[in-house]
Coordinates of C-alpha atoms and ligand atoms in Angstrom, one line a residue:
X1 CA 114.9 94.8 124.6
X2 CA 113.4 96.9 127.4
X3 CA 109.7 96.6 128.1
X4 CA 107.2 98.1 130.4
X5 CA 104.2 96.4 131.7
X6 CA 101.3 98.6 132.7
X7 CA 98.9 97.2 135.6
X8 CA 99.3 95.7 139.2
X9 CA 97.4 92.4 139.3
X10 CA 97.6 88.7 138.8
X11 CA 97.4 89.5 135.0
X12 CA 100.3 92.1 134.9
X13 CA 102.8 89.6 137.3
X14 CA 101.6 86.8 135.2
X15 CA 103.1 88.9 132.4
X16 CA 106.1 89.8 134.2
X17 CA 107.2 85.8 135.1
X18 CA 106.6 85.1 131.5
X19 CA 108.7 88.3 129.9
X20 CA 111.5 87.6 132.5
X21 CA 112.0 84.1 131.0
X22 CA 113.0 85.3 127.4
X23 CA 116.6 85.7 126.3
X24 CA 115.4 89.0 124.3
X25 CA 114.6 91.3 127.7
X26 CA 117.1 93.2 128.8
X27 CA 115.3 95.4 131.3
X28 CA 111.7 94.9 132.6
X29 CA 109.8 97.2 134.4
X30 CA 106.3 97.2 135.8
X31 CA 104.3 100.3 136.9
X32 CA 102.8 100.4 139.3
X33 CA 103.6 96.6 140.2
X34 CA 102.9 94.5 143.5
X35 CA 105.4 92.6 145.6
X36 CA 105.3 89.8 143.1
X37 CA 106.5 91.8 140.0
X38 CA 109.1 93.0 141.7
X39 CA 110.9 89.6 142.4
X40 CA 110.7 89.7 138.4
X41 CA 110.8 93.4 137.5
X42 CA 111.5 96.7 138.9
X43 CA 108.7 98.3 140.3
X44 CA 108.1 102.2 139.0
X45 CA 105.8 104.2 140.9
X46 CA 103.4 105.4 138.1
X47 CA 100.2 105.3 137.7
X48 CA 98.9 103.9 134.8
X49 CA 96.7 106.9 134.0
X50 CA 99.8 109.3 134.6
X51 CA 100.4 109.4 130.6
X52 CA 102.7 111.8 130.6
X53 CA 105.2 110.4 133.1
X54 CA 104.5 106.8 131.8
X55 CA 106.0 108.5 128.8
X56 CA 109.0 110.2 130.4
X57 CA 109.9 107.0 131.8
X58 CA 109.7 105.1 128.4
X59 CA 112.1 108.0 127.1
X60 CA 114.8 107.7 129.8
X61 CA 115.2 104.3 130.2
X62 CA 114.7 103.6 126.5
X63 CA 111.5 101.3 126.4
X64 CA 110.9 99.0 123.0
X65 CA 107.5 97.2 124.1
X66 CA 105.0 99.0 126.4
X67 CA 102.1 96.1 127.5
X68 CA 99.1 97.3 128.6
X69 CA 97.1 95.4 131.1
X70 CA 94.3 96.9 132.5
X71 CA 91.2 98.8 130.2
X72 CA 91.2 101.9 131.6
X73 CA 94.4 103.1 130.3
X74 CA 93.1 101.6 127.1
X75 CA 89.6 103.7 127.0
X76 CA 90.8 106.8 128.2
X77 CA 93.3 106.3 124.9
X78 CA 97.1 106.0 126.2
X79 CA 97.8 104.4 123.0
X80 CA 96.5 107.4 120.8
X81 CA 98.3 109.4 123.2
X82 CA 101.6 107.6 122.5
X83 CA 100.6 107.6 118.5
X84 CA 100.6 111.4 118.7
X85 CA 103.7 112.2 120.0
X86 CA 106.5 111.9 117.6
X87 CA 109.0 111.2 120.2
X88 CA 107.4 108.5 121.7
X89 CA 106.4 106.8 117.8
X90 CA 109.4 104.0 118.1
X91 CA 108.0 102.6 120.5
X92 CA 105.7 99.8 120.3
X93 CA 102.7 100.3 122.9
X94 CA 100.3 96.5 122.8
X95 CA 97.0 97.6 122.8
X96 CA 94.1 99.0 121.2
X97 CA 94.0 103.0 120.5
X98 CA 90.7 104.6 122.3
X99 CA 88.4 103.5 119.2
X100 CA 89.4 100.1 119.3
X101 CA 88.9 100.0 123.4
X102 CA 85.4 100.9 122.5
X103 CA 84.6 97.1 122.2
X104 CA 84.8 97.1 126.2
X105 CA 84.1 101.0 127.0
X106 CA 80.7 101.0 125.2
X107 CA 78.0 98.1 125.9
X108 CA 76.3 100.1 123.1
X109 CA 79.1 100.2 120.6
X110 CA 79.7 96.7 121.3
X111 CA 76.4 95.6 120.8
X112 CA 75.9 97.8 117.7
X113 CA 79.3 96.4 116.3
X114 CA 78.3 92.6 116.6
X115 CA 74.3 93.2 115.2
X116 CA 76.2 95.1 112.2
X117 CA 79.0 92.1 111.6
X118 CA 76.1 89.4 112.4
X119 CA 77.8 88.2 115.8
X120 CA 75.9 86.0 117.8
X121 CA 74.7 88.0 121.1
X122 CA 71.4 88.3 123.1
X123 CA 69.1 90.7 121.3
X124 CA 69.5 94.0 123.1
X125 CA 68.3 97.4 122.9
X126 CA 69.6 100.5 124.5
X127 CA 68.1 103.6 126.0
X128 CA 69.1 106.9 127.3
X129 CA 67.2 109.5 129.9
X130 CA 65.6 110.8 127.0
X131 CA 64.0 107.5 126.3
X132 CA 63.3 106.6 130.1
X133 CA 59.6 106.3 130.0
X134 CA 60.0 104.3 126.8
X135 CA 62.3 102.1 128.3
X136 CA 60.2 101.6 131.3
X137 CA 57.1 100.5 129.1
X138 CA 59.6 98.1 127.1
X139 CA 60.8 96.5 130.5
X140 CA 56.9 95.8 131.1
X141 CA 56.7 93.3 127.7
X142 CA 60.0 91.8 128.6
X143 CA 60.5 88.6 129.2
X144 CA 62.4 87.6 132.6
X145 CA 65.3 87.7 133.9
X146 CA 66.4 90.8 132.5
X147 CA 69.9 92.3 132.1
X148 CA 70.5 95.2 132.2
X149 CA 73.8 97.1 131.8
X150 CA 75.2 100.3 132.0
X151 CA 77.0 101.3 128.5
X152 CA 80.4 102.3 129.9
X153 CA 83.2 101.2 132.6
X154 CA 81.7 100.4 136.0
X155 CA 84.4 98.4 137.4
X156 CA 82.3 95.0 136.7
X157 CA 79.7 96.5 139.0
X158 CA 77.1 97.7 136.4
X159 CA 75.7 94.1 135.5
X160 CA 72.1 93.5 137.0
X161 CA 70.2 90.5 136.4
X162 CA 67.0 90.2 138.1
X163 CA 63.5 88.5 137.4
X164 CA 61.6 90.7 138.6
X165 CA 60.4 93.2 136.7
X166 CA 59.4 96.2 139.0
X167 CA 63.4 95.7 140.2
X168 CA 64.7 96.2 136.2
X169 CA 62.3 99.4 136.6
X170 CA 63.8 100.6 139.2
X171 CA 67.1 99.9 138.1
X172 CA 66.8 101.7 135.0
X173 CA 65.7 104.6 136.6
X174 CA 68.1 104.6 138.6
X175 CA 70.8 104.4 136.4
X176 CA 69.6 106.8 133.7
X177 CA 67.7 109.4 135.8
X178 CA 69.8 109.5 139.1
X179 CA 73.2 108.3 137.4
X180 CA 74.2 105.6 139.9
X181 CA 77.5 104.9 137.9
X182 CA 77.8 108.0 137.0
X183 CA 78.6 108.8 133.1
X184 CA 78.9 105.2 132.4
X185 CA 75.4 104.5 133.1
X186 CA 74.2 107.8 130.8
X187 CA 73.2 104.9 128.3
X188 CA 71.7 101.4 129.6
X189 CA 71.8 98.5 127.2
X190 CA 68.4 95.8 128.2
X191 CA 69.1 92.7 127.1
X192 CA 68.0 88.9 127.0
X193 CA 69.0 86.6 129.6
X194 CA 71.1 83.6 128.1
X195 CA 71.3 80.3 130.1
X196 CA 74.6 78.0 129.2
X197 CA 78.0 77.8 130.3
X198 CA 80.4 80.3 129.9
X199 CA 83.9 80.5 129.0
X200 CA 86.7 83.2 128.1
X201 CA 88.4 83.2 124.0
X202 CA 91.4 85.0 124.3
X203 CA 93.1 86.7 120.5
X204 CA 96.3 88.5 120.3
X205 CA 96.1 91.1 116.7
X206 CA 98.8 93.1 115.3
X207 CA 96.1 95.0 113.2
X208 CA 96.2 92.2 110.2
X209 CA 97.2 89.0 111.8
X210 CA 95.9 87.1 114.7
X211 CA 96.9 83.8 117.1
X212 CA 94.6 82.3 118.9
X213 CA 95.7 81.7 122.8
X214 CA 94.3 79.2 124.7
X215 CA 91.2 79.5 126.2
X216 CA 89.8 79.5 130.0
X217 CA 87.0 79.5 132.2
X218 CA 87.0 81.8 135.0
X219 CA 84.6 81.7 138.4
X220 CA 83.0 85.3 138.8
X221 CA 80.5 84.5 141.9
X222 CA 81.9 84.9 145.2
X223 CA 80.5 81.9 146.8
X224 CA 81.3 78.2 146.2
X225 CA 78.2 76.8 143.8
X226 CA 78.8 80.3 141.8
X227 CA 76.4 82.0 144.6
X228 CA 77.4 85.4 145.8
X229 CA 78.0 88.6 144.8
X230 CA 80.2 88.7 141.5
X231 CA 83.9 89.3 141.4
X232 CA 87.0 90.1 139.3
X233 CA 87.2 86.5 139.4
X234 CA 88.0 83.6 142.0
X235 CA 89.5 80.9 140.2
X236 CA 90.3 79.6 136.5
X237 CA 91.3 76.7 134.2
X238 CA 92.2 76.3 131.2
X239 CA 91.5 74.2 129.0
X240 CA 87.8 74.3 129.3
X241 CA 86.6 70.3 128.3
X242 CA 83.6 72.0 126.8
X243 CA 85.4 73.8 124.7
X244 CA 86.2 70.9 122.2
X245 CA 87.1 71.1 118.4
X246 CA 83.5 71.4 117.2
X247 CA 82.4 74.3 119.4
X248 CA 86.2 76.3 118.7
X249 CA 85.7 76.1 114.9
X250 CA 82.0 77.7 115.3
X251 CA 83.4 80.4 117.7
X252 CA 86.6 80.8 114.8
X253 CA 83.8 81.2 112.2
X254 CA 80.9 83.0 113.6
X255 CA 82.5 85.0 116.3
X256 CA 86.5 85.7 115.7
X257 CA 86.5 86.4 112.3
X258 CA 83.5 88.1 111.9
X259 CA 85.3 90.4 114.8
X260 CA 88.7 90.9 113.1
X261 CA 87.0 91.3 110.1
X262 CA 84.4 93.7 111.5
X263 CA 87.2 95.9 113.1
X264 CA 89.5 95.9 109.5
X265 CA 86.0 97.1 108.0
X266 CA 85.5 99.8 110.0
X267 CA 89.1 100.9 109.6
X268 CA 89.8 100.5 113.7
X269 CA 93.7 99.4 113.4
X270 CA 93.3 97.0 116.5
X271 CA 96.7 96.1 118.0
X272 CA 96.6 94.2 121.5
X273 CA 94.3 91.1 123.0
X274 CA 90.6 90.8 122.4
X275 CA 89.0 88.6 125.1
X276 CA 85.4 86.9 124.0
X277 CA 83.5 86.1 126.9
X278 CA 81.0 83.8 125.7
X279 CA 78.2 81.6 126.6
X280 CA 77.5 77.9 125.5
X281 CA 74.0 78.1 124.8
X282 CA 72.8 74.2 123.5
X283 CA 76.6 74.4 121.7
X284 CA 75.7 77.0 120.1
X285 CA 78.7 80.2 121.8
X286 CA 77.1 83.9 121.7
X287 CA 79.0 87.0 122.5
X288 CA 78.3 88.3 126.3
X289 CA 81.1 90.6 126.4
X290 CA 84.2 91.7 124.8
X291 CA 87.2 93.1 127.1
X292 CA 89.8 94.6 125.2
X293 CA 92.9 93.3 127.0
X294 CA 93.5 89.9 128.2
X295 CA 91.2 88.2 131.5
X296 CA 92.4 88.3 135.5
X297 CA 92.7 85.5 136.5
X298 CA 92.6 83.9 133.4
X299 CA 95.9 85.2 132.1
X300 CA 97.1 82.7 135.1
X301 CA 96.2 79.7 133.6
X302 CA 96.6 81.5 129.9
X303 CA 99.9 82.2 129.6
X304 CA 101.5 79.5 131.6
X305 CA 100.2 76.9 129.0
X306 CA 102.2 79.2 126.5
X307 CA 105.4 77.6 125.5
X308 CA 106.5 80.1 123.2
X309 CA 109.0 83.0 123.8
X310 CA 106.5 85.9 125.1
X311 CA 108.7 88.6 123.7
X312 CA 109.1 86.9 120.5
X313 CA 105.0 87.0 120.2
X314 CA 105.2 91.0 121.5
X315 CA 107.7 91.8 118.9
X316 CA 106.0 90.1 116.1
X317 CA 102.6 92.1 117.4
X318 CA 105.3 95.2 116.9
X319 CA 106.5 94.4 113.0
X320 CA 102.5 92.9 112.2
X321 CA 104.5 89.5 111.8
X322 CA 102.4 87.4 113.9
X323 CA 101.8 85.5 110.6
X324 CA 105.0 84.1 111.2
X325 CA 104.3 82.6 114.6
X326 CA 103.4 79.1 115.7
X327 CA 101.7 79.2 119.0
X328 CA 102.6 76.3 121.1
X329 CA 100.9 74.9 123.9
X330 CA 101.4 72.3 126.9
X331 CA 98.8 69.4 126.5
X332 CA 99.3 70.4 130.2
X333 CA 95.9 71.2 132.1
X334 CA 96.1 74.7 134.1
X335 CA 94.3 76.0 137.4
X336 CA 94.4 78.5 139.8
X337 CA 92.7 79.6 143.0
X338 CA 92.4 83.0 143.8
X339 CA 93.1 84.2 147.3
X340 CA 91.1 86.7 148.6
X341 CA 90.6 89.0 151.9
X342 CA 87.8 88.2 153.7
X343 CA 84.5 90.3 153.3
X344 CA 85.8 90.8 149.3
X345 CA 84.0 92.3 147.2
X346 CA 81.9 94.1 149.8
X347 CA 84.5 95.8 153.2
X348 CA 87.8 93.7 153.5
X349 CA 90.9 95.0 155.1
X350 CA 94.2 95.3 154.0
X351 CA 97.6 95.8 155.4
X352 CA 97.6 91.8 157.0
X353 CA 100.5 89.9 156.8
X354 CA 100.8 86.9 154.3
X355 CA 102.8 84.3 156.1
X356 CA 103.6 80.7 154.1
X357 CA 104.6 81.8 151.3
X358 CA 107.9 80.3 151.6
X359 CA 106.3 76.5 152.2
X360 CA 104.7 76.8 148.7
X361 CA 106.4 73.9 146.7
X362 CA 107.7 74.3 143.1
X363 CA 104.6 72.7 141.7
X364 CA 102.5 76.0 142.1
X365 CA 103.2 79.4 140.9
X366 CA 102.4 82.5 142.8
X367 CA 101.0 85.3 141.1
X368 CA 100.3 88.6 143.5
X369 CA 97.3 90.7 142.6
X370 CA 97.1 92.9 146.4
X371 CA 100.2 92.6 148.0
X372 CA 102.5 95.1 149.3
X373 CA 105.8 94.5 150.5
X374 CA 107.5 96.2 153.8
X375 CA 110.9 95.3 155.5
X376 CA 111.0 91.8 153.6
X377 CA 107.4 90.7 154.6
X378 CA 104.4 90.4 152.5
X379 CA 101.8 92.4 153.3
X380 CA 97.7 91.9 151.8
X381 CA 96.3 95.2 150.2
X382 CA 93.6 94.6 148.0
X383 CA 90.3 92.1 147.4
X384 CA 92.5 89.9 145.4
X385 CA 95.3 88.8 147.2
X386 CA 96.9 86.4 145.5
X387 CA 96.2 83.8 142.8
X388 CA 98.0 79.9 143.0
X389 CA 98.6 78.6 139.7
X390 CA 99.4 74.9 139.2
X391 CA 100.2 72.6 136.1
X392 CA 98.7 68.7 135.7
X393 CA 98.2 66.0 133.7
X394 CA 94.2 66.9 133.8
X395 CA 92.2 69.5 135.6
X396 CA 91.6 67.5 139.1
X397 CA 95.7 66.7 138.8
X398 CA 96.4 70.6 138.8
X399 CA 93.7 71.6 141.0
X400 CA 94.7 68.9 143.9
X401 CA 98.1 71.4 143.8
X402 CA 96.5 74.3 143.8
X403 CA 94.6 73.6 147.0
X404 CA 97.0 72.4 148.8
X405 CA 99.0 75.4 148.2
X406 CA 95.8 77.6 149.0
X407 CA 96.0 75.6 152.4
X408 CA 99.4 76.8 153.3
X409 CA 99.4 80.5 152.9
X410 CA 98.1 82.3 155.7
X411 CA 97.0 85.8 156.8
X412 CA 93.8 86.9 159.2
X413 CA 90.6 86.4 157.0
X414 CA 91.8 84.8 154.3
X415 CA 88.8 83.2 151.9
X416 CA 89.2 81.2 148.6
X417 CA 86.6 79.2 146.4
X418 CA 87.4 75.4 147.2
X419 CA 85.1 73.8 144.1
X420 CA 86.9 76.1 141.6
X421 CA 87.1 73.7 138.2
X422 CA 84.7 71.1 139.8
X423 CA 82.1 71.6 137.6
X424 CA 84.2 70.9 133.9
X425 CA 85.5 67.5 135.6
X426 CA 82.5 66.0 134.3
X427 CA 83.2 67.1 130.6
X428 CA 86.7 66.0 131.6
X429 CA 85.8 62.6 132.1
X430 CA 83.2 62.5 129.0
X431 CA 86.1 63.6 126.8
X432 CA 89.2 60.5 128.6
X433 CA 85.6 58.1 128.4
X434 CA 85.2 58.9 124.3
X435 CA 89.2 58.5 123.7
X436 CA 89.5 55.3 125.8
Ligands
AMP1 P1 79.6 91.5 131.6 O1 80.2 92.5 132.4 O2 78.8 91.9 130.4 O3 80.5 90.3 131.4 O4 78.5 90.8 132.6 C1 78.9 90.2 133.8 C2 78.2 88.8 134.0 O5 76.8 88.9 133.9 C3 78.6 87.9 132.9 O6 79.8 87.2 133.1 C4 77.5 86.9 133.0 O7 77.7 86.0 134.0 C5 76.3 87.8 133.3 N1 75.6 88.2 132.0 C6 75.8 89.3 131.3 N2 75.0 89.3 130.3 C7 74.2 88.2 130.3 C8 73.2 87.7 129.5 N3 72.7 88.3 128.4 N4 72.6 86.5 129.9 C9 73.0 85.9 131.0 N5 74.0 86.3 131.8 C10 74.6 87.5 131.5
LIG2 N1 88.0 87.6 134.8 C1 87.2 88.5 134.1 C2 87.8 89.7 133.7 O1 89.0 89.8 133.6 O2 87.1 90.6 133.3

């Protein structure tokens, strides 16, 4: 089997390490890749907008499985793209079609989606510049913090919590009447401000059948103590202690199924990963987001705690036969640290040489996000550098070897989170206190 991978992150060389392991891949390809993917893959240089070349490529070199990583591919509809061209109809592309990538490209249709299927979430309600002075007086009654988000894709910028009230005012104008992110702030969803503990649910559908993968928790905030500006994400583990039998089967019942269910209802033929971010509120899990692909940097911890063959699962999403998988996963805890170039997310520079990679010892994987590589060196060239992935007995076990890894790689300006995980070791203990 040949299969292309769309993206160049953690997530899509994640992917890549995983695909390569399976006796069923022939030829693997990435576009556009990092230096990671490439000690797994071949590298293409295509965008992953570029539909039509993305498309040539699949043609010549006889793709079976296109993954999709990233959303924007997904919202600007590369899989409708691929349903409508005859030529292209054998092959099986893993994701949502432009409809179903709604659930991430519209706040609005999200939110409309889960108050139709009765899916936990913070009451909301959206306005538009028609409705700005409206909005404004509603803002005035609301309680604080507020949140307030722009409807469409702002590259995880168009979040703003803030207790102040004459700052949501402002914000609100300034995303409806002077368009700060542009088209995606045209619509602004307000919203309640829910206090708990958040973690990411993960789903893979084939349109009628799901699995559930394992689930993580990701650290957003820039700064150790979650402090900072937020992020793609600085760290992850997986599994989340929290997260224990009790709360999964509430977020099975009042969130998954509801969602698959919701989606079959409305006749939206979803194919691809759904990832939940959610908030434990008093163990009670509401909706705070849906992405409709999987997490970066969860995928990290994700997919290394999958023991199944990868492409077995892709080509059971392809033949809607994931009825007749078993997941299987490692009792193994997962973390990883994400490396990142100084001044990230604000100004950071790229182009500095990563030195120490070759002292990293088996017990961590190295999954590139912003590399680049030049005359056999390893070069930084993005926020997100790198993320080190490590396997334990428990969470302080695999974290102990991610650190140490983090320690030895070097390059000028290097910064990573050092109390990533530190705050679920206390459920981790509650939960070895109860079995002992
Ligand atoms: P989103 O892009 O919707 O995931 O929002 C980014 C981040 O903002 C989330 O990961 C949360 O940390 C925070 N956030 C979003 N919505 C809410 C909410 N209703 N209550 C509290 N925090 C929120
Ligand atoms: N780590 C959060 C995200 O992928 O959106």
């Amino acid at each position: 089997m040949n299969i292309l991978i769309l993206g160049s992150g953690g997530r899509e060389h994640t992917f890549a390490w995983k695909i390569a392991q399976s006796p069923l891949c022939d030829q693997l390809f990435v576009a556009p890749g990092n230096a990671g993917t490439s000690t797994v893959a071949t590298n293409v240089e295509i965008d992953v907008l570029e539909f039509e070349k993305i498309a040539a490529f699949c043609l010549s070199h006889q793709i079976d499985i296109v993954l999709v990583g990233p959303e924007v591919p997904l919202v600007a509809g590369i899989v409708d793209f691929f349903e409508s061209n005859t030529l292209l109809s054998s092959i099986a592309i893993i994701g949502p079609n432009k409809q179903g990538a709604q659930l991430e490209g519209s706040k609005d249709f999200s939110k409309q989606f889960m108050n139709k299927y009765g899916i936990p979430t913070a009451s909301s309600r959206t306005f538009d510049f028609t409705q700005l002075e409206e909005g404004i007086a509603y803002l005035e009654t609301h309680p604080t913090p507020i949140v307030l988000k722009a409807d469409g894709l702002a590259a995880g910028k168009g979040v703003i919590i803030t207790s102040s009230v004459e700052e949501a005012k402002a914000t609100l104008t300034e995303m409806l009447a002077e368009k700060k992110f542009g088209e995606a702030s045209a619509k602004v969803v307000v919203e309640q401000f829910l206090d708990g503990i958040e973690l990411s649910v993960f789903t893979l559908s084939d349109g009628e059948n799901y699995l559930l993968l394992p689930e993580a928790k990701d650290y957003k905030r820039i700064g150790e103590g979650d402090t900072g500006l937020n992020t793609g994400g600085m760290g992850a583990v997986s599994p989340v202690p929290f997260a224990d039998e009790s709360f999964m089967q509430k977020v099975t019942e009042q969130i998954i199924l509801p969602t698959i269910n919701g989606l079959k209802a409305e006749n939206i033929n979803y194919v691809g990963f759904i990832f939940f971010g959610l908030i434990n509120v008093g163990g009670n899990p509401y909706v705070i987001e849906y992405n409709a692909r999987m997490g970066d940097p969860e995928t990290e911890v994700v997919i290394p705690r999958i023991e199944n063959d990868f492409v077995e699962i892709l080509k059971a999403v392809a033949h809607k036969q994931l009825d007749k998988i078993t997941i299987s996963t490692t009792a193994q805890s997962a973390t990883t640290l994400m490396l990142v170039a100084g001044g990230y997310p604000g100004e950071y520079n790229k182009g500095d040489e990563i030195l120490g990679l070759d002292n990293i010892s088996k017990d961590t994987l190295v999954f590139h996000a912003g590399t680049k590589k030049e005359a056999h060196k390893t070069f930084t060239n993005g926020g997100r550098v790198m993320a080190l992935t490590s396997l334990g007995n428990n969470i302080s076990d695999a974290l102990q070897k991610s650190n140490r890894a983090a320690e030895l790689i070097q390059w000028k300006n290097k910064y990573y989170r050092r109390d990533i995980g530190k705050d679920v070791l206390r459920f981790e203990k509650i939960e070895a206190e109860k079995e002992q």
